[in-house]
XYZ file of C-alpha atoms in Angstrom:
735
model
C 0.000 0.000 0.000
C 2.812 2.381 0.776
C 4.475 1.612 -2.564
C 1.236 2.311 -4.400
C 0.693 5.542 -2.497
C 4.211 6.747 -3.196
C 3.812 5.872 -6.891
C 0.624 7.914 -7.115
C 2.294 10.823 -5.337
C 5.144 10.731 -7.818
C 2.674 10.734 -10.746
C 0.914 13.737 -9.264
C 4.203 15.558 -8.909
C 5.078 14.687 -12.519
C 1.750 16.111 -13.712
C 2.274 19.330 -11.786
C 5.812 19.702 -13.102
C 4.653 19.066 -16.673
C 1.834 21.524 -16.330
C 3.858 24.437 -15.010
C 7.575 23.753 -15.272
C 9.627 25.896 -12.928
C 6.570 27.569 -11.422
C 4.227 26.917 -8.511
C 1.207 24.685 -9.189
C -1.643 26.458 -10.949
C -4.880 26.971 -9.046
C -7.356 26.435 -11.903
C -10.279 27.050 -9.595
C -9.527 30.755 -9.374
C -8.375 31.659 -12.900
C -11.069 34.151 -13.832
C -11.196 37.338 -15.843
C -13.292 40.165 -14.588
C -15.766 41.073 -17.310
C -16.777 44.580 -18.227
C -20.418 45.354 -17.768
C -22.192 45.312 -21.148
C -23.333 48.684 -22.393
C -27.089 48.534 -22.520
C -28.892 51.601 -23.738
C -32.577 51.690 -23.067
C -34.774 52.034 -26.111
C -35.861 55.520 -25.120
C -32.327 56.709 -24.356
C -31.003 55.215 -27.570
C -33.654 56.906 -29.704
C -33.118 60.238 -27.965
C -29.365 60.015 -28.463
C -29.720 59.286 -32.172
C -32.318 62.028 -32.549
C -29.961 64.570 -30.964
C -27.176 63.543 -33.318
C -29.418 63.824 -36.378
C -31.150 67.034 -35.364
C -27.991 68.791 -34.303
C -27.717 71.649 -36.781
C -24.887 74.095 -37.284
C -22.679 75.328 -40.086
C -20.295 72.381 -39.902
C -22.982 69.719 -39.821
C -24.685 71.231 -42.875
C -21.422 71.196 -44.822
C -20.713 67.621 -43.714
C -24.210 66.522 -44.706
C -23.958 67.911 -48.229
C -20.426 66.573 -48.697
C -21.650 63.120 -47.732
C -24.697 63.363 -49.988
C -22.705 64.836 -52.883
C -19.140 63.479 -52.686
C -18.229 65.549 -55.741
C -18.037 68.555 -53.398
C -15.221 66.803 -51.588
C -13.038 65.519 -54.431
C -13.618 68.130 -57.144
C -11.855 71.029 -55.314
C -8.823 68.742 -54.947
C -8.862 67.648 -58.578
C -5.354 67.603 -60.105
C -5.688 68.727 -63.713
C -2.128 67.842 -64.698
C -2.193 64.357 -63.210
C -5.794 63.268 -63.742
C -7.400 65.139 -66.615
C -5.719 63.290 -69.503
C -6.661 59.846 -68.187
C -10.256 60.912 -67.550
C -10.677 62.419 -71.024
C -9.248 59.405 -72.869
C -11.260 56.958 -70.778
C -14.446 58.991 -71.193
C -14.094 59.140 -74.967
C -13.483 55.399 -75.296
C -16.373 54.485 -73.023
C -18.617 56.877 -74.934
C -17.710 55.229 -78.227
C -18.604 51.802 -76.816
C -21.750 53.128 -75.119
C -23.322 54.290 -78.393
C -24.025 50.853 -79.922
C -24.755 49.283 -76.542
C -27.286 51.996 -75.674
C -29.179 51.292 -78.865
C -28.970 47.489 -78.601
C -30.003 47.379 -74.932
C -33.009 49.533 -75.759
C -34.163 46.711 -77.997
C -33.722 44.288 -75.087
C -35.770 46.544 -72.813
C -38.559 46.712 -75.426
C -37.950 50.423 -76.049
C -37.085 52.754 -78.902
C -33.303 53.305 -79.395
C -33.473 56.946 -78.320
C -34.485 56.007 -74.783
C -31.358 53.935 -74.269
C -29.245 56.966 -75.160
C -31.309 59.118 -72.782
C -30.732 56.621 -69.978
C -26.961 56.506 -70.338
C -26.731 60.283 -70.711
C -28.708 61.321 -67.637
C -27.483 58.554 -65.365
C -23.844 59.360 -66.059
C -24.287 62.980 -65.020
C -26.168 62.225 -61.790
C -23.785 59.475 -60.722
C -20.820 61.835 -61.041
C -22.241 64.053 -58.312
C -23.341 61.394 -55.826
C -21.025 58.388 -56.192
C -18.230 57.335 -53.874
C -16.825 55.008 -56.548
C -14.320 56.487 -58.981
C -14.575 53.744 -61.598
C -18.196 52.647 -61.925
C -20.098 53.551 -65.069
C -23.853 53.658 -64.555
C -26.093 53.061 -67.531
C -28.090 50.374 -69.278
C -27.194 46.879 -68.078
C -28.193 43.739 -69.956
C -29.735 41.795 -67.066
C -31.810 44.761 -65.905
C -32.894 45.513 -69.467
C -34.105 41.934 -69.769
C -36.179 42.262 -66.579
C -37.516 45.648 -67.701
C -38.436 44.256 -71.113
C -40.328 41.374 -69.544
C -42.342 43.726 -67.338
C -43.023 46.119 -70.225
C -44.117 43.315 -72.538
C -46.476 41.943 -69.899
C -48.132 45.326 -69.473
C -48.351 45.824 -73.219
C -50.262 42.580 -73.481
C -52.540 43.564 -70.600
C -53.201 46.893 -72.328
C -54.216 45.096 -75.543
C -51.307 46.079 -77.786
C -50.347 43.633 -80.522
C -46.919 42.050 -80.178
C -45.485 43.575 -83.327
C -41.803 44.263 -83.009
C -41.750 46.487 -86.048
C -44.254 48.909 -84.618
C -42.124 49.357 -81.532
C -38.955 50.241 -83.357
C -40.658 52.504 -85.888
C -43.039 53.922 -83.347
C -44.078 57.554 -83.175
C -41.576 58.964 -80.706
C -43.481 62.248 -80.475
C -46.663 60.726 -79.108
C -47.772 61.945 -75.749
C -47.065 59.788 -72.715
C -48.981 61.812 -70.164
C -52.459 61.397 -71.500
C -52.650 64.651 -73.485
C -52.663 62.854 -76.839
C -52.848 59.483 -78.512
C -50.400 57.018 -76.928
C -49.315 54.254 -79.286
C -47.418 51.090 -78.412
C -44.021 52.816 -78.229
C -45.413 55.583 -76.046
C -47.065 53.148 -73.642
C -43.909 51.048 -73.472
C -41.775 53.961 -72.281
C -44.519 55.047 -69.893
C -44.363 51.644 -68.217
C -40.555 51.700 -68.209
C -40.197 55.170 -66.692
C -42.828 54.415 -64.052
C -40.908 51.252 -63.217
C -37.672 53.230 -63.017
C -39.311 55.681 -60.611
C -40.306 52.863 -58.246
C -36.882 51.233 -58.503
C -35.203 54.493 -57.585
C -37.649 55.074 -54.748
C -36.939 51.634 -53.287
C -33.196 52.135 -53.486
C -33.275 55.579 -51.904
C -35.447 54.351 -49.041
C -33.107 51.438 -48.417
C -30.137 53.780 -48.441
C -31.731 56.333 -46.098
C -32.752 53.568 -43.695
C -29.170 52.229 -43.741
C -30.299 48.894 -45.178
C -27.423 48.433 -47.575
C -26.591 45.180 -45.835
C -29.361 43.408 -47.789
C -26.886 42.899 -50.611
C -24.891 40.457 -48.466
C -27.625 37.877 -49.038
C -26.711 37.865 -52.719
C -23.603 35.718 -52.577
C -21.045 35.593 -55.352
C -22.131 32.134 -56.621
C -25.755 33.275 -56.531
C -25.082 36.456 -58.529
C -22.848 34.580 -60.951
C -25.505 31.925 -61.537
C -28.191 34.581 -61.929
C -26.133 36.486 -64.507
C -25.371 33.249 -66.380
C -29.040 32.251 -66.462
C -30.089 35.742 -67.501
C -27.449 35.681 -70.243
C -28.992 32.533 -71.697
C -32.417 34.173 -71.583
C -31.071 37.302 -73.278
C -29.437 35.266 -76.038
C -32.715 33.415 -76.556
C -34.650 36.685 -76.803
C -32.189 38.073 -79.363
C -32.151 35.043 -81.651
C -35.273 36.180 -83.471
C -33.471 39.375 -84.516
C -30.444 37.448 -85.749
C -32.715 35.215 -87.838
C -35.090 37.970 -88.877
C -38.132 36.155 -87.488
C -41.317 37.827 -86.317
C -42.378 35.662 -83.359
C -44.170 36.670 -80.166
C -42.192 37.404 -77.027
C -43.147 34.869 -74.366
C -43.366 35.739 -70.683
C -43.711 33.783 -67.487
C -42.785 30.235 -66.587
C -41.271 28.279 -69.456
C -40.722 31.302 -71.710
C -37.174 30.120 -72.450
C -38.365 26.769 -73.816
C -41.391 28.253 -75.599
C -39.196 30.768 -77.398
C -36.899 28.050 -78.717
C -39.930 26.013 -79.787
C -41.182 28.989 -81.817
C -37.708 29.562 -83.279
C -37.601 26.025 -84.667
C -41.270 26.155 -85.673
C -40.765 29.237 -87.862
C -37.172 28.550 -88.891
C -38.256 28.258 -92.523
C -39.222 31.963 -92.448
C -35.656 33.060 -91.662
C -34.602 36.295 -93.362
C -31.432 35.327 -95.232
C -30.179 38.909 -95.293
C -30.428 39.240 -91.507
C -28.864 35.812 -90.989
C -25.882 36.523 -93.237
C -25.397 39.944 -91.688
C -25.454 38.425 -88.183
C -22.955 35.700 -89.050
C -20.567 38.166 -90.675
C -20.812 40.533 -87.702
C -20.195 37.692 -85.238
C -17.232 36.462 -87.292
C -15.695 39.932 -87.087
C -16.546 41.049 -83.548
C -15.777 37.867 -81.582
C -12.155 37.401 -82.786
C -11.371 41.082 -82.265
C -12.892 40.920 -78.770
C -10.708 37.913 -77.990
C -7.633 39.775 -79.211
C -8.575 42.759 -77.056
C -8.857 40.503 -74.003
C -5.620 38.668 -74.710
C -3.490 41.749 -75.268
C -5.294 44.163 -72.960
C -2.150 44.650 -70.880
C -0.137 45.661 -73.940
C -2.801 47.812 -75.589
C -3.446 51.324 -74.365
C -7.104 50.972 -75.298
C -9.229 48.175 -76.785
C -10.128 48.439 -80.437
C -13.752 49.752 -80.740
C -14.867 46.980 -83.056
C -18.547 47.244 -82.103
C -18.841 50.867 -83.185
C -16.925 50.154 -86.370
C -19.242 47.244 -87.266
C -22.309 49.370 -86.479
C -21.083 52.164 -88.751
C -20.162 49.836 -91.605
C -23.405 47.870 -91.303
C -25.444 51.077 -91.310
C -23.703 52.359 -94.437
C -24.063 49.037 -96.278
C -27.720 48.704 -95.272
C -28.431 52.254 -96.423
C -26.807 52.006 -99.856
C -28.039 48.478 -100.614
C -31.491 49.307 -99.269
C -31.836 46.171 -97.135
C -35.128 47.360 -95.679
C -37.034 47.415 -98.980
C -35.122 44.857 -101.045
C -34.830 42.105 -98.446
C -37.499 43.153 -95.915
C -34.827 43.455 -93.268
C -35.848 45.031 -89.955
C -34.091 48.328 -89.193
C -34.086 50.806 -86.334
C -36.078 53.407 -88.190
C -36.277 57.099 -87.393
C -34.458 58.173 -84.245
C -35.348 61.730 -83.207
C -32.823 64.276 -82.024
C -32.898 66.592 -79.025
C -34.717 66.176 -75.726
C -38.358 65.776 -74.845
C -40.256 67.708 -72.258
C -40.164 66.112 -68.798
C -43.094 63.922 -67.866
C -44.507 62.326 -64.748
C -44.762 58.602 -64.041
C -48.176 57.038 -64.407
C -49.316 56.477 -60.820
C -52.024 54.099 -62.036
C -49.290 51.611 -62.937
C -47.600 51.668 -59.528
C -49.719 48.895 -58.047
C -48.907 46.477 -60.867
C -45.236 47.507 -61.070
C -44.453 47.458 -57.337
C -43.498 43.779 -57.308
C -41.517 43.992 -60.569
C -39.484 46.915 -59.241
C -38.201 45.133 -56.124
C -35.881 42.521 -57.727
C -34.671 45.114 -60.238
C -33.790 47.457 -57.368
C -31.916 44.741 -55.469
C -30.007 43.417 -58.485
C -29.122 46.933 -59.633
C -27.805 47.896 -56.222
C -25.933 44.615 -55.739
C -24.132 44.939 -59.078
C -23.278 48.581 -58.416
C -21.867 48.002 -54.932
C -20.023 44.828 -55.952
C -18.173 46.553 -58.773
C -17.538 49.629 -56.643
C -15.996 47.570 -53.836
C -13.867 45.524 -56.240
C -12.210 48.564 -57.764
C -12.181 50.461 -54.466
C -10.047 47.708 -52.913
C -7.878 47.487 -56.009
C -7.094 51.210 -56.052
C -7.160 51.836 -52.302
C -10.148 54.064 -51.575
C -13.266 53.626 -49.474
C -16.709 52.906 -50.893
C -19.831 53.565 -48.810
C -22.574 51.061 -49.583
C -25.490 53.146 -48.314
C -24.341 56.208 -50.250
C -23.977 54.066 -53.366
C -27.539 52.892 -52.863
C -28.759 56.485 -52.635
C -26.676 57.419 -55.694
C -28.013 54.601 -57.875
C -31.501 55.351 -56.565
C -31.221 58.946 -57.727
C -29.892 57.690 -61.072
C -33.198 55.853 -61.486
C -35.582 58.304 -59.830
C -34.587 61.593 -61.480
C -34.067 60.273 -65.054
C -37.517 58.664 -64.945
C -38.915 62.163 -65.541
C -36.838 62.340 -68.756
C -37.994 59.106 -70.450
C -35.311 56.800 -69.052
C -35.565 53.231 -67.854
C -33.856 51.631 -64.835
C -30.071 51.367 -64.805
C -27.148 50.182 -62.714
C -23.396 49.869 -62.947
C -22.664 48.340 -66.366
C -20.056 45.598 -66.142
C -18.524 45.912 -69.617
C -18.234 49.678 -69.621
C -16.970 49.753 -66.019
C -14.178 47.312 -66.866
C -13.306 49.366 -69.952
C -13.338 52.553 -67.923
C -10.937 51.164 -65.327
C -8.590 49.584 -67.872
C -8.226 52.778 -69.890
C -6.841 54.798 -66.983
C -9.757 56.710 -65.527
C -8.915 58.653 -62.362
C -12.231 60.120 -61.237
C -15.885 60.251 -62.203
C -15.085 63.241 -64.403
C -14.608 60.710 -67.199
C -18.371 60.023 -67.044
C -18.990 63.667 -67.938
C -16.831 63.187 -71.030
C -18.906 60.120 -71.913
C -22.057 62.195 -71.477
C -20.698 64.756 -73.951
C -20.160 61.998 -76.515
C -23.738 60.806 -76.021
C -24.931 64.412 -76.242
C -23.440 64.663 -79.729
C -25.412 61.567 -80.694
C -28.607 62.977 -79.208
C -28.293 66.311 -80.988
C -26.916 65.391 -84.408
C -25.779 61.822 -85.026
C -28.809 59.717 -83.974
C -30.794 60.045 -87.268
C -27.871 58.512 -89.155
C -28.657 55.126 -87.563
C -31.987 54.877 -89.404
C -30.825 52.009 -91.648
C -29.055 50.053 -88.898
C -30.380 46.488 -88.891
C -31.834 45.129 -85.668
C -29.797 41.983 -86.344
C -26.634 44.008 -85.700
C -28.093 45.244 -82.411
C -28.803 41.642 -81.420
C -25.221 40.694 -82.248
C -23.853 43.567 -80.140
C -26.018 42.455 -77.223
C -24.955 38.810 -77.471
C -21.206 39.399 -77.766
C -21.291 41.490 -74.603
C -22.607 38.490 -72.678
C -19.353 36.589 -72.968
C -18.517 37.370 -69.352
C -21.712 35.749 -68.105
C -21.272 32.714 -70.348
C -17.620 32.329 -69.364
C -18.708 31.343 -65.852
C -19.901 27.978 -67.213
C -16.269 27.045 -67.720
C -15.456 27.966 -64.124
C -17.932 25.540 -62.555
C -15.508 22.543 -62.468
C -13.063 24.634 -60.462
C -15.897 25.839 -58.251
C -16.953 22.219 -57.657
C -13.469 21.411 -56.367
C -13.523 24.371 -53.999
C -17.093 24.122 -52.725
C -19.702 21.653 -53.894
C -22.460 23.488 -52.045
C -21.636 26.808 -53.750
C -21.680 25.022 -57.093
C -25.137 23.640 -56.349
C -26.289 27.185 -55.489
C -24.859 28.395 -58.822
C -26.620 25.726 -60.875
C -29.889 26.075 -58.979
C -29.992 29.844 -59.517
C -28.922 29.553 -63.148
C -31.507 26.912 -64.021
C -34.304 28.678 -62.129
C -33.494 32.014 -63.806
C -33.455 30.360 -67.204
C -36.312 27.876 -67.074
C -38.756 29.744 -64.835
C -38.362 33.543 -64.874
C -35.562 35.887 -63.903
C -37.470 37.284 -60.925
C -38.535 33.888 -59.584
C -35.070 32.539 -60.341
C -33.523 35.223 -58.156
C -35.957 34.442 -55.352
C -35.288 30.708 -55.672
C -31.549 31.356 -55.572
C -31.751 33.506 -52.443
C -33.990 31.010 -50.633
C -31.832 28.067 -51.643
C -28.638 29.856 -50.571
C -30.172 30.634 -47.175
C -31.256 27.009 -46.830
C -27.683 25.963 -47.569
C -26.464 28.235 -44.771
C -29.019 26.678 -42.430
C -27.976 23.210 -43.590
C -24.342 24.006 -42.884
C -25.151 25.086 -39.343
C -27.669 22.291 -38.819
C -25.172 19.558 -39.665
C -21.764 21.114 -39.074
C -18.469 19.344 -38.819
C -17.631 17.707 -35.488
C -14.306 16.225 -34.410
C -12.352 14.677 -31.564
C -9.145 16.606 -30.925
C -5.646 15.387 -30.189
C -2.613 17.241 -28.945
C 0.379 18.277 -31.034
C 3.443 17.013 -29.207
C 5.281 19.523 -27.012
C 2.750 22.257 -27.762
C -0.516 23.584 -26.417
C -2.201 23.082 -29.806
C -5.120 20.673 -30.269
C -6.346 19.646 -33.717
C -8.707 17.206 -35.406
C -7.363 13.670 -35.134
C -9.039 12.648 -38.394
C -7.403 15.500 -40.313
C -3.817 15.346 -39.031
C -1.371 12.603 -38.213
C 0.978 12.296 -35.253
C -1.529 13.720 -32.791
C -1.514 12.198 -29.331
C -4.665 11.480 -27.362
C -4.909 12.622 -23.762
C -5.359 9.674 -21.434
C -8.931 9.344 -20.123
C -9.892 12.745 -21.595
C -12.036 13.279 -24.693
C -11.925 16.676 -26.418
C -14.921 17.306 -28.686
C -15.221 20.260 -31.055
C -18.551 21.331 -32.600
C -17.880 23.732 -35.477
C -21.061 25.765 -35.339
C -23.270 27.687 -32.993
C -25.560 25.516 -30.895
C -29.246 26.293 -31.335
C -32.584 24.591 -31.714
C -32.018 23.366 -35.288
C -28.848 21.370 -34.584
C -29.373 20.276 -30.981
C -30.150 16.684 -31.957
C -27.201 16.486 -34.306
C -24.955 17.842 -31.537
C -25.858 14.935 -29.276
C -25.601 12.382 -32.080
C -22.159 13.619 -33.135
C -20.959 13.812 -29.537
C -22.012 10.247 -28.735
C -20.548 8.944 -31.985
C -17.203 10.698 -31.685
C -16.642 9.921 -28.008
C -17.975 6.380 -28.279
C -20.068 6.831 -25.147
C -23.829 7.290 -25.153
C -24.560 8.034 -21.496
C -28.331 7.761 -21.857
C -28.295 4.298 -23.417
C -25.481 3.094 -21.180
C -27.200 4.196 -17.974
C -30.523 2.731 -19.092
C -28.896 -0.589 -20.050
C -27.157 -0.962 -16.713
C -30.235 0.110 -14.844
C -32.221 -2.676 -16.520
C -29.429 -5.192 -15.839
C -29.222 -4.232 -12.178
C -32.980 -4.431 -11.797
C -32.995 -7.907 -13.310
C -30.073 -8.996 -11.131
C -31.820 -7.800 -7.988
C -34.949 -9.733 -8.921
C -32.998 -12.963 -9.537
C -30.896 -12.853 -6.368
C -33.437 -11.418 -3.954
C -34.011 -14.633 -2.003
C -30.322 -15.526 -1.679
C -29.476 -11.997 -0.489
C -32.218 -12.270 2.111
C -30.812 -15.531 3.498
C -27.269 -14.214 3.434
C -28.218 -11.015 5.222
C -30.095 -12.980 7.892
C -27.139 -15.243 8.585
C -24.401 -12.693 8.334
C -26.092 -9.415 9.201
C -23.088 -8.321 11.163
C -21.017 -8.229 8.006
C -23.127 -5.623 6.173
C -20.802 -3.116 4.453
C -21.100 0.622 4.806
C -22.574 2.564 1.881
C -19.489 4.661 1.521
C -17.443 1.580 0.817
C -19.298 0.797 -2.436
C -18.261 2.870 -5.499
C -21.306 4.028 -7.400
C -22.339 6.693 -9.888
C -23.946 9.895 -8.575
C -27.353 8.224 -8.984
C -26.354 5.112 -7.069
C -26.267 2.854 -10.156
C -23.284 0.495 -10.415
C -21.531 1.159 -13.748
C -18.435 -0.362 -15.342
C -15.282 1.701 -15.583
C -14.963 3.910 -18.699
C -11.882 4.965 -20.611
C -12.640 8.620 -19.856
C -13.127 10.678 -16.747
C -13.498 14.095 -18.410
C -15.239 15.388 -21.521
C -14.038 18.774 -22.818
C -16.246 20.572 -25.336
C -14.314 23.071 -27.469
C -16.715 25.998 -28.011
C -14.331 28.085 -30.109
C -16.590 27.850 -33.183
C -19.777 28.650 -31.269
C -20.742 32.247 -31.869
C -23.912 31.953 -29.832
C -26.230 29.521 -28.104
C -29.950 29.940 -27.636
C -32.031 28.701 -24.731
C -32.430 25.314 -26.390
C -28.676 25.022 -26.853
C -28.089 25.908 -23.206
C -30.562 23.232 -22.159
C -28.742 20.680 -24.318
C -25.439 21.519 -22.649
C -27.012 21.106 -19.234
C -28.555 17.784 -20.230
C -25.223 16.620 -21.629
C -23.412 17.479 -18.412
C -26.078 15.733 -16.330
C -26.051 12.577 -18.474
C -22.277 12.226 -18.350
C -22.188 12.935 -14.637
C -24.455 9.907 -14.265
C -21.443 7.890 -15.459
C -18.988 9.743 -13.257
C -17.628 11.826 -16.182
C -17.232 15.562 -15.681
C -17.966 17.958 -18.565
C -15.875 21.068 -19.127
C -16.212 23.850 -21.710
C -13.306 25.650 -23.355
C -12.710 28.592 -25.702
C -15.991 30.275 -24.842
C -16.358 33.839 -26.124
C -17.532 36.530 -23.672
C -21.118 36.438 -24.954
C -21.231 32.671 -24.536
C -19.741 32.824 -21.047
C -22.270 35.436 -20.023
C -25.109 33.292 -21.363
C -23.776 30.281 -19.447
C -23.474 32.262 -16.252
C -26.939 33.788 -16.529
C -28.388 30.370 -17.389
C -26.958 28.772 -14.253
C -24.610 26.447 -16.126
C -21.967 26.052 -13.400
C -24.003 26.744 -10.299
C -22.696 24.788 -7.338
C -20.252 22.633 -9.280
C -16.453 22.816 -8.890
C -16.723 26.351 -7.652
C -18.420 27.417 -10.852
C -15.223 26.901 -12.887
C -16.489 24.787 -15.782
C -15.781 27.136 -18.704
C -12.099 27.647 -19.494
C -10.367 30.152 -21.712
C -8.453 27.485 -23.654
C -8.522 23.769 -24.313
C -5.079 23.351 -22.776
C -6.198 24.999 -19.546
C -9.177 22.643 -19.378
C -6.904 19.630 -19.979
C -4.565 20.721 -17.190
C -7.477 21.192 -14.833
C -8.898 17.751 -15.698
C -5.562 16.016 -15.137
C -5.010 17.773 -11.833
C -8.559 17.052 -10.710
C -8.257 13.363 -11.642
C -5.052 12.848 -9.669
C -6.517 14.631 -6.683
C -9.511 12.297 -6.841
C -7.241 9.236 -7.010
C -5.178 10.389 -4.054
C -8.312 11.015 -2.052
C -9.662 7.555 -2.878
C -6.394 5.866 -1.949
C -6.350 7.666 1.381
C -9.855 6.432 2.073
C -8.911 2.892 1.088
C -5.825 3.000 3.313
C -8.019 3.912 6.291
C -10.151 0.718 5.908
C -9.420 -2.541 7.832
C -8.267 -5.586 5.827
C -11.336 -7.542 6.888
C -13.662 -4.781 5.622
C -11.766 -4.707 2.310
C -12.200 -8.482 1.840
C -15.892 -8.294 2.586
C -16.316 -5.327 0.194
C -14.466 -7.247 -2.518
C -16.693 -10.293 -2.030
C -19.804 -8.149 -2.223
């Protein structure tokens, strides 16, 4: 007995020396950090404080307010003409040259006359200069938004009883009244719907910006946006195929429009206009290779070659002199008026039917604008304010709606061109506006003979970025299978259902994936890296040593009502001990054993009543149930990945501790953040147990405490055993 006691004492000394070499033993019971009291403003005090800050009015606050609302007041006085002007002028001219054909072609996509696309790019560029925090974004017509606008416009045209005649739209009477003072033909009603929609889109975006709700864009993840753009690109290509083939087929809307359009294309393929088809193929054969050359040698070229504008000019000249419209019945743009129209008001009668259509357009427009702004802001080292960008893009939709413009956002192609050609500030957008002004005042009528097939080609070739993402999906699958599923789900829903429903499906599915990740997170048993205080997943790394009789379990998610069952399942599986089943099994076995040996125990107790052992001599679990020895005395739960726990999660932790204590296993928590520790304390987690010290600041500290506690328990038991008589020990062993 003395040898055994001395051996245990030596082991205890070894543990203490290994825990704190060269220092006194650590008292783990009293290692506590004093927490700061959380700052808790009452609702009334908080509102009053914010109201005082907002309502505080003096000269400085007024200047600050206007500088924040109009950032141009901040950067324009510091504009360096020698260093920045040349880059802005060159970039503005090049973007303006590219914007001319795209403005006209995207008007076709939005179901509008070409002049309205030029209006949109002109007015939006000017307004964005004054209110943007981004130096590189170009705001104007964007393909995906134009598709959504065109779908809404076409639906309202059908409801209003207009025939789906594409020719009447492009050759419509641009001077018809849109405010009810005169006859409003199909073209007039189409722009009335579009400008009313733009007004609502701008109103939504401004309200979100004023209410500081710019965070809503975070729910549009990168795979979701990429899949949405890819699906929308397929829909856009489908909608433009009839122009490339010269077919006059109806524009389908709603669920299945993608498939129905292709069915009509093959149904009427025999009516293909050969002139339009040949023109489209020649234009594609010229534009695509030049675009590829521009992309390949963009680092060596000072500016990309403006192949689109060159093709548009050549095609217009050829169509005019060969008279494609009359000789081959080719569809052309028709008369494009010059100058500006008198401002008009949105049609308030359409607001109720457009309110739902405007919401996804507002969200997509803002998300694209902020995403591009943040990308180039990080690249060039300046700050971008999301809420101000939302207000800026909202004003770019609200104000131009009075001047016959449709909804807009940051345009990907023109923004990339603007950044690559050396723009320094938003002054380059003013130069672009001057180029568009020349078109509006003098050049626009020259595009009368431009074939709509060329506009379709220009639209399609600018979708290469969206289509290129299909080739990136294998790489995405290797990085994250769940993100790839989100991409394909959003893409297919946007293509096969509708763009609006596809966006909603993508957002809902992405949120479900987040819930799924937290509902079934990764769980692991940790091992120690030799000669360190580092603990890692034993299934992920080799050469990790297990701690004797201690299991360290890590749950890599917050613990809440949705994953409480999985937490228990993973814990029991990883540790190899299910305390509930084990306790129940032994309880049934003990009950059966008592029933079988009841008579013999009665006889034995009658004959040898003097030899009854004391209760303290029998080792039992806290509930009094005899249980076999386990290979663990402590369970440590690493809470480093738990950001929060709800009331259900706290109850699960309490149940887990209680169940393991039934087996004589203590449960410790480690790596708890301050919020989690406060929740545990307020929930009575450690009340009355081990002095309340059951949540440690690190896994290593919890391991040290468990080892020290275990050796103290062994020494205490050995001292109790040494105090017993030999006869009592033999009787206890026999019993």
